[in-house]
Coordinates of N, CA and C in Angstrom, one line a residue:
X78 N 5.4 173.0 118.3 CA 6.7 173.2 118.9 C 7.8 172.6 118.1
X79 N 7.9 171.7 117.5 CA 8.8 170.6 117.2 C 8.6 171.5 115.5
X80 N 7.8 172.0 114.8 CA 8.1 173.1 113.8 C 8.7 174.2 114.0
X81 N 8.4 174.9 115.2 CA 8.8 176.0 115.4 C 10.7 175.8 115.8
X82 N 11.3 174.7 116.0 CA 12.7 174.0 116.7 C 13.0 173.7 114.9
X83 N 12.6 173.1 114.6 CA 13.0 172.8 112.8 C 13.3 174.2 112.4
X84 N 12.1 175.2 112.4 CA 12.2 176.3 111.5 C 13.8 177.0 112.3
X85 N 13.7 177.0 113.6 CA 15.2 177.8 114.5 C 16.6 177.3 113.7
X86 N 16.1 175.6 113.1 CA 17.7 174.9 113.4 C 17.8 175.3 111.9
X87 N 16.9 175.6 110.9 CA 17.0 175.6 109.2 C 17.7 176.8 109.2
X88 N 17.2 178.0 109.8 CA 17.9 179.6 109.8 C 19.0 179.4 110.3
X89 N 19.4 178.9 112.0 CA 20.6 178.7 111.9 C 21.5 178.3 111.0
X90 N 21.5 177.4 110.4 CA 22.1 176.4 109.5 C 22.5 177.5 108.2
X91 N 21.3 178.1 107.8 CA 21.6 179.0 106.5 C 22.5 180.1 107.1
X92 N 22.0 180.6 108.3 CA 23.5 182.1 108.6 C 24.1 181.2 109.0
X93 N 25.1 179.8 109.2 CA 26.1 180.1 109.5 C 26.4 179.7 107.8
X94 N 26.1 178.9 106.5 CA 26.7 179.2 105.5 C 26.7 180.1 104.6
X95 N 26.3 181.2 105.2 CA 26.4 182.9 104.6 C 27.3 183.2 105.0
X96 N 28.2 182.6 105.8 CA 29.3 183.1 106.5 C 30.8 182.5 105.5
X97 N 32.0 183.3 105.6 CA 32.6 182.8 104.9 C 33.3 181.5 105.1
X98 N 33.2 180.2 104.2 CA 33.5 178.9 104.2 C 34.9 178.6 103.6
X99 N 36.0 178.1 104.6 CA 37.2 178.1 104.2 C 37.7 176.8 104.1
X100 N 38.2 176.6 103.3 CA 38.9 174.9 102.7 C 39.1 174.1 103.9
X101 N 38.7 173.0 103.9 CA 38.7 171.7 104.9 C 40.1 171.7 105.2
X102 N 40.6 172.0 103.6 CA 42.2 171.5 104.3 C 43.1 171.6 104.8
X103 N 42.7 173.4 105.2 CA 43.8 174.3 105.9 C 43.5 173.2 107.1
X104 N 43.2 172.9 107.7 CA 43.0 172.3 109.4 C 44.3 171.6 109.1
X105 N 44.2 170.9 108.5 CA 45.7 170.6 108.6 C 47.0 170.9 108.3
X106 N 47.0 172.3 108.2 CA 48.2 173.5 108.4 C 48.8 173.2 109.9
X107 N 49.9 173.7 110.1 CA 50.5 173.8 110.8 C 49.9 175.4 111.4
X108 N 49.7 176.3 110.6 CA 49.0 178.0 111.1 C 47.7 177.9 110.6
X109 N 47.3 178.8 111.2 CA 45.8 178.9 110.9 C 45.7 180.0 111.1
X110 N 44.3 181.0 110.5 CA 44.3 182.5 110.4 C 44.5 183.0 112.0
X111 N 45.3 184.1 112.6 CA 45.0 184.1 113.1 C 46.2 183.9 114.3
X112 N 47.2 182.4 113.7 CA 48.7 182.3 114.4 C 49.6 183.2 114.2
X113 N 50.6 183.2 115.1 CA 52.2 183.5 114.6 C 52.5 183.0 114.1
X114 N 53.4 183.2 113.3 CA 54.4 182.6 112.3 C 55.5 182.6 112.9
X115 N 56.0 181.1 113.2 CA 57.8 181.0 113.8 C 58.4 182.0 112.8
X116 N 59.7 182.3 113.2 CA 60.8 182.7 112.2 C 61.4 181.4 111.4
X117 N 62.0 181.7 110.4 CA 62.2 180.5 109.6 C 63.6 180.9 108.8
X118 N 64.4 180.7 108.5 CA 65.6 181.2 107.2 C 65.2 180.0 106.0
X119 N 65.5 180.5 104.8 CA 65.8 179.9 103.8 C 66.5 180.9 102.9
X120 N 67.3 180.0 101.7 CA 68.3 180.9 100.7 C 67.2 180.8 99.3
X121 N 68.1 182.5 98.8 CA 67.0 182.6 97.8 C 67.9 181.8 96.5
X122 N 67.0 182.0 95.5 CA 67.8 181.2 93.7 C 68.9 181.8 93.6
X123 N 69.7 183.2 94.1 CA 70.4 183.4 94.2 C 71.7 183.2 95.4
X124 N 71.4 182.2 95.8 CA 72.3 182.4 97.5 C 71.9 183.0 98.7
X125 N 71.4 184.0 98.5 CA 71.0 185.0 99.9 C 70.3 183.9 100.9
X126 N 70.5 184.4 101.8 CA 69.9 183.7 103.3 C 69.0 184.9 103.5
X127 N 67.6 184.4 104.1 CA 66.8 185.2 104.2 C 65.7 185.0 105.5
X128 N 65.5 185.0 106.6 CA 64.6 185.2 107.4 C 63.3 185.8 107.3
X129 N 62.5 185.1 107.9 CA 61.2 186.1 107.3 C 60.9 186.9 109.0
X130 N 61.6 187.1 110.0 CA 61.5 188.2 110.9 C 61.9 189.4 110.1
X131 N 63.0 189.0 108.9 CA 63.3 190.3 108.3 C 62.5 191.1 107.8
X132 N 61.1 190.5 107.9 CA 59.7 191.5 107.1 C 59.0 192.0 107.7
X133 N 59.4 191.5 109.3 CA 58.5 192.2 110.4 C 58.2 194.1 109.6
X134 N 56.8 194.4 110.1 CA 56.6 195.9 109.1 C 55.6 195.5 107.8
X135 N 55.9 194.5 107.0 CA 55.7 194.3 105.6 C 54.3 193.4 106.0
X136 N 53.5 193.4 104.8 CA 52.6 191.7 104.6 C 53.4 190.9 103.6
X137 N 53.7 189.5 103.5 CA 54.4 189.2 103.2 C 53.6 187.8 102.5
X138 N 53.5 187.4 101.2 CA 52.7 186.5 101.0 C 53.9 185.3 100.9
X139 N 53.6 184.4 101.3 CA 54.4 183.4 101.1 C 53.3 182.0 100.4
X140 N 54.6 181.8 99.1 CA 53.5 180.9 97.9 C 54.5 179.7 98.1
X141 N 54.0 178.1 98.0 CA 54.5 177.5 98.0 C 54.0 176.6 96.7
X142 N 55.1 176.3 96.5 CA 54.7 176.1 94.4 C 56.1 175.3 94.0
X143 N 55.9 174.4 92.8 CA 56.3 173.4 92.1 C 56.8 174.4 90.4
X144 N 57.7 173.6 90.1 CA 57.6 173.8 88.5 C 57.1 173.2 87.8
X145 N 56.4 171.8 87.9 CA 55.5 170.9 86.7 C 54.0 171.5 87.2
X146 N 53.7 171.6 88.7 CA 52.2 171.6 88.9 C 51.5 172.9 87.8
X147 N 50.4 172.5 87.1 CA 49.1 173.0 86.2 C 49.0 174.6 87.2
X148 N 48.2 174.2 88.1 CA 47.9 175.3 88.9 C 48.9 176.1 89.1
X149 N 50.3 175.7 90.0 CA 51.2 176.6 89.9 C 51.7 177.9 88.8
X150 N 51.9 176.6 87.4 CA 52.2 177.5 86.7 C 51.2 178.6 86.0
X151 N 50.0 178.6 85.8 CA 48.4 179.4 85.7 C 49.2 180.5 86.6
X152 N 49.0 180.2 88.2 CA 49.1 181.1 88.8 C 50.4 182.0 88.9
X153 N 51.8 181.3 88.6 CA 52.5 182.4 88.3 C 52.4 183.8 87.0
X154 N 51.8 182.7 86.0 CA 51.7 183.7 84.7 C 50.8 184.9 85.4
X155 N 49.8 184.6 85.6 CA 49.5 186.0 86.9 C 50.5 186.6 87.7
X156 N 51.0 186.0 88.2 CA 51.9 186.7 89.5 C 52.5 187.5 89.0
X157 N 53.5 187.1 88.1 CA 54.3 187.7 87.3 C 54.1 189.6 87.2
X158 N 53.4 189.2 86.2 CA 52.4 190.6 85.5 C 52.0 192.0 86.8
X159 N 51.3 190.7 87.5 CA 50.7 191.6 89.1 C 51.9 192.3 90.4
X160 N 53.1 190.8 90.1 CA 54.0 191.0 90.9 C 54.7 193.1 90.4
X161 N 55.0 192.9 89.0 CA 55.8 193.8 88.4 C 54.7 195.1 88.5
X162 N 53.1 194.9 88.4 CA 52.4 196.1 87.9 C 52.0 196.5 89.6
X163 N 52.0 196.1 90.7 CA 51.8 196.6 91.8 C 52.4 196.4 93.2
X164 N 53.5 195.5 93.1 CA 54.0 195.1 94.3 C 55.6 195.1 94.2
X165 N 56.2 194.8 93.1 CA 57.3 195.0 92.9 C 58.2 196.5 93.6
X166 N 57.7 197.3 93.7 CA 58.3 199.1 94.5 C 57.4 199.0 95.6
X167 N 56.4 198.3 95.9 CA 55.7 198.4 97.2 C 56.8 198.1 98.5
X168 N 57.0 199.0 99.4 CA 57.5 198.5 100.4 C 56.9 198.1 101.5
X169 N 55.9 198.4 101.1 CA 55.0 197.2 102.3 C 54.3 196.1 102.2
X170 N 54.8 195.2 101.3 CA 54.7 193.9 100.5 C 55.9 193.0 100.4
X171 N 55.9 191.8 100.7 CA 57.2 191.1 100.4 C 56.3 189.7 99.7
X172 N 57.2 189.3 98.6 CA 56.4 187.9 98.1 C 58.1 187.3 98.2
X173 N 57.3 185.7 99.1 CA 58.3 184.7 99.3 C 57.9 183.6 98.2
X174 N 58.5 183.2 96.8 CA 57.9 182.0 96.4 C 58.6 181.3 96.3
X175 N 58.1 180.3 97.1 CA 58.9 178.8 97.8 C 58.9 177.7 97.2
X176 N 59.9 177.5 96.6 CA 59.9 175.9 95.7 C 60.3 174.8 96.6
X177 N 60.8 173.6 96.1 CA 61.1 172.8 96.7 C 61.7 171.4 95.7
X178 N 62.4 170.5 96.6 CA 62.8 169.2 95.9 C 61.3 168.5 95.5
X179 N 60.4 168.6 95.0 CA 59.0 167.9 94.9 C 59.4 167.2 93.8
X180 N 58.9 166.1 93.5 CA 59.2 165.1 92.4 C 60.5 165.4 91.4
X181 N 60.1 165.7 90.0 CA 61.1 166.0 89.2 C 61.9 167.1 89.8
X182 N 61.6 168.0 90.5 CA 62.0 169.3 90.7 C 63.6 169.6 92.0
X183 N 64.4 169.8 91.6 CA 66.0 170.1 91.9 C 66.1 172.0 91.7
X184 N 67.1 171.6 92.4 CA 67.4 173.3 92.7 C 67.8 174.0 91.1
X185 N 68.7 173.1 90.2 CA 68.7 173.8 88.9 C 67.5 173.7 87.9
X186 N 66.9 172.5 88.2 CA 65.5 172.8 87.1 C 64.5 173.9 87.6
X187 N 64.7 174.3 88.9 CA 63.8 175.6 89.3 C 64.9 177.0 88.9
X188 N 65.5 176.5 89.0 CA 66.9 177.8 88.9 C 65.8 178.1 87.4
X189 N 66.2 177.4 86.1 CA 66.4 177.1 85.0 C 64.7 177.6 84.6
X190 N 63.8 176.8 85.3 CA 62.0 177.8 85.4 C 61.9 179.1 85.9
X191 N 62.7 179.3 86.3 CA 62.4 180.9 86.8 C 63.1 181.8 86.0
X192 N 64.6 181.0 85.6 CA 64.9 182.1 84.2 C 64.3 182.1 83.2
X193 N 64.5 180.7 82.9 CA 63.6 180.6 81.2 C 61.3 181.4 81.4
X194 N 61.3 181.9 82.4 CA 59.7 182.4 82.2 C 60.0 183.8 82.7
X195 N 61.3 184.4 82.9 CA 61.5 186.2 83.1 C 61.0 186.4 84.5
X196 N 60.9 185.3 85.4 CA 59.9 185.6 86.8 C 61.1 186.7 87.4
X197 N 60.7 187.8 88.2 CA 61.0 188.5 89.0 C 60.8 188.3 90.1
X198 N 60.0 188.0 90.8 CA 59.3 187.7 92.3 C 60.5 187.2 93.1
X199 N 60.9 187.5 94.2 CA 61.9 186.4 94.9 C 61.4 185.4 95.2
X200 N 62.5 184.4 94.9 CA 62.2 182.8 94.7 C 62.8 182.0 95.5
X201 N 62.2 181.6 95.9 CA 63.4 181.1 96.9 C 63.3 179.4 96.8
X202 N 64.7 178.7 97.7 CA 64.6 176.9 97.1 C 64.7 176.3 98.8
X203 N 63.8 175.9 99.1 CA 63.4 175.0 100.0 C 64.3 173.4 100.4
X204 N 65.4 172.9 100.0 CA 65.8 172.4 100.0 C 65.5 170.9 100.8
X205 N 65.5 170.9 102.3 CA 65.5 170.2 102.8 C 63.5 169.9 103.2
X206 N 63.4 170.6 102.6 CA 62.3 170.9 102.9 C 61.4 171.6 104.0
X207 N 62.3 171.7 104.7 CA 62.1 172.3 106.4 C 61.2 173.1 106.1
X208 N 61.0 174.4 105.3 CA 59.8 175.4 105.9 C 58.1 174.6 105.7
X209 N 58.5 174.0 104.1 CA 56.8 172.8 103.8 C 56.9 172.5 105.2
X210 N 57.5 171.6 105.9 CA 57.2 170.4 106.7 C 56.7 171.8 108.3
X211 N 57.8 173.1 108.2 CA 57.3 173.6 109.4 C 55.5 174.3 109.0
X212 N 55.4 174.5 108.0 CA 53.8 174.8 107.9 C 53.0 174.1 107.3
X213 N 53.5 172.6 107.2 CA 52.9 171.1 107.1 C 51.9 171.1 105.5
X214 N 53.0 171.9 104.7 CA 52.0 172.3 103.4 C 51.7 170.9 102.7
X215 N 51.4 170.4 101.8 CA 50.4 169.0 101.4 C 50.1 169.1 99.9
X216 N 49.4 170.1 99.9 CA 49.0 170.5 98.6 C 49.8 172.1 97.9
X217 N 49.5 172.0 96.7 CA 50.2 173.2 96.1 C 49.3 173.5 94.7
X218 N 49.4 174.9 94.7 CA 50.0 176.0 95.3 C 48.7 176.2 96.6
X219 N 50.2 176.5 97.7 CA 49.3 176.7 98.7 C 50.5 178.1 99.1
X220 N 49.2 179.1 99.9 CA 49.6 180.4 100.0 C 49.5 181.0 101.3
X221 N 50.0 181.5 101.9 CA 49.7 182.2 103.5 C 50.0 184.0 102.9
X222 N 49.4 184.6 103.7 CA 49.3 185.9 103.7 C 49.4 186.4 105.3
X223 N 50.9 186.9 105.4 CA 51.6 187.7 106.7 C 50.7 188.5 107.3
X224 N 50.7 189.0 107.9 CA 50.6 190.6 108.4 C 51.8 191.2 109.1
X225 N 51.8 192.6 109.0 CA 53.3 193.5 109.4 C 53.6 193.3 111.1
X226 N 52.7 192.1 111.7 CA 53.0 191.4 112.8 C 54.0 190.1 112.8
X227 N 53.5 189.3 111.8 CA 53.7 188.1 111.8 C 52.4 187.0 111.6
X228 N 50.9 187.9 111.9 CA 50.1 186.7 112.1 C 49.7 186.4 110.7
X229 N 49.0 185.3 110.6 CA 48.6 184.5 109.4 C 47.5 185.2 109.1
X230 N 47.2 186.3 108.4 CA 45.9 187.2 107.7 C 44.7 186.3 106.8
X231 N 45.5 185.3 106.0 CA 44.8 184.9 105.0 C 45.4 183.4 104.4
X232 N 44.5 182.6 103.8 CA 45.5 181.4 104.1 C 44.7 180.7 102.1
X233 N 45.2 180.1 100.9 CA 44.5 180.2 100.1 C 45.3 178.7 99.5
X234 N 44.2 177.5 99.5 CA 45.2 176.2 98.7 C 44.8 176.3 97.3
X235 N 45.3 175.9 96.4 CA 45.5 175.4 95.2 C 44.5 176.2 94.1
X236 N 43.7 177.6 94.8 CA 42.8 178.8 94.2 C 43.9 179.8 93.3
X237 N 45.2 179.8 94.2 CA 45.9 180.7 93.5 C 45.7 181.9 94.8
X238 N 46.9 183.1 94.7 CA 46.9 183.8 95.5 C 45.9 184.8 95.5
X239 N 45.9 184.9 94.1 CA 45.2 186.4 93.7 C 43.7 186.3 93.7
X240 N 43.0 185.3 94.7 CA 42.0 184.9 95.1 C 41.3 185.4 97.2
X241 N 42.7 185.7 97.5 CA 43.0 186.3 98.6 C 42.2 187.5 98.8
X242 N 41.9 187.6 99.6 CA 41.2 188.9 100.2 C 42.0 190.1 100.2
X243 N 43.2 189.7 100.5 CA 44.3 191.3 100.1 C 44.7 191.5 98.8
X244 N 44.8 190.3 98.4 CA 44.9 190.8 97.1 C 43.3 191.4 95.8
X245 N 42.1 190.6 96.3 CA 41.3 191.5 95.6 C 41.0 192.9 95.9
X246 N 40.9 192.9 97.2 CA 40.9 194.2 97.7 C 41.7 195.2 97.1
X247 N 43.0 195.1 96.9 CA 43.8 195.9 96.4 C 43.8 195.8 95.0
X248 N 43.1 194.8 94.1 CA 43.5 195.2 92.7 C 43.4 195.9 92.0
X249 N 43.1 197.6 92.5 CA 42.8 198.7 92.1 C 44.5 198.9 92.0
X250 N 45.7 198.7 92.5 CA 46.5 199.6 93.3 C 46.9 199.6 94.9
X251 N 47.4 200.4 95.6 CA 47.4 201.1 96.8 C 47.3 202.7 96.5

């Protein structure tokens, strides 16, 4: 008996880690797959004030990212490229990439990274830091993936976005 309860708890054990296994560290998100997303405003590198109810319709990936961090920059040099070759005319895509006051980083030395590397993507400057603190981000690059609801689709830390399930999925195109 006490074999046949071992062999039940080993199988259990193995389906559930056939299942897909997601970073420890989202739990300490503020969303989790599956929430709403409050509305939030922030202004983009250029001045604009921007809401993200304004994308209600869209998926809307929102990256939160540094100019010194390693991983960040890897992942933009991707973004970049991917931003321009399939999402840039998409209208059912919005990318939010959210900087912030993080260590060395000030609203002109991001101004100053985003021109000097030709980035396109809207960029937006976090200032007070209010949206990090309202989705309690910690680590970077950390990434949420919208849906044309609002709910949190996909959630991805310091992998890079294009590690996301919408985005592999789609790297054919739409």
């Amino acid at each position: 008996m006490k074999k046949v309860l071992l062999a039940v708890a080993l199988l259990s054990m193995s389906l559930v880690s056939l299942g897909e296994e997601r970073d420890i560290r989202e739990k300490k998100l503020t969303y989790q797959i599956g929430d709403k997303v409050d509305n939030f405003e922030i202004k983009s590198l250029d001045g604009k004030k921007v809401q993200l109810n304004e994308f209600i319709g869209k998926k809307v990936l929102i990256n939160f990212t540094t100019t010194w961090c390693p991983d960040c920059q890897r992942e933009k040099a991707i973004m970049e490229p991917d931003y321009q070759e399939r999402f840039k005319d998409n209208p059912n895509v919005e990318f939010m990439v959210i900087h912030g006051p993080f260590k060395s980083d000030n609203f002109e030395i991001v101004q100053k990274y985003v021109k000097d590397n030709k980035f396109t993507f809207p960029s937006y400057y976090d200032s007070d830091k209010a949206v990090m603190r309202q989705f309690n981000v910690v680590n970077i690059p950390t990434n949420f993936l919208i849906d044309e609801n609002g709910i949190v689709e996909d959630i991805n830390i310091e992998d890079g976005y294009q590690d996301m399930k919408f985005f592999k999925k789609n790297s054919g195109g739409f």
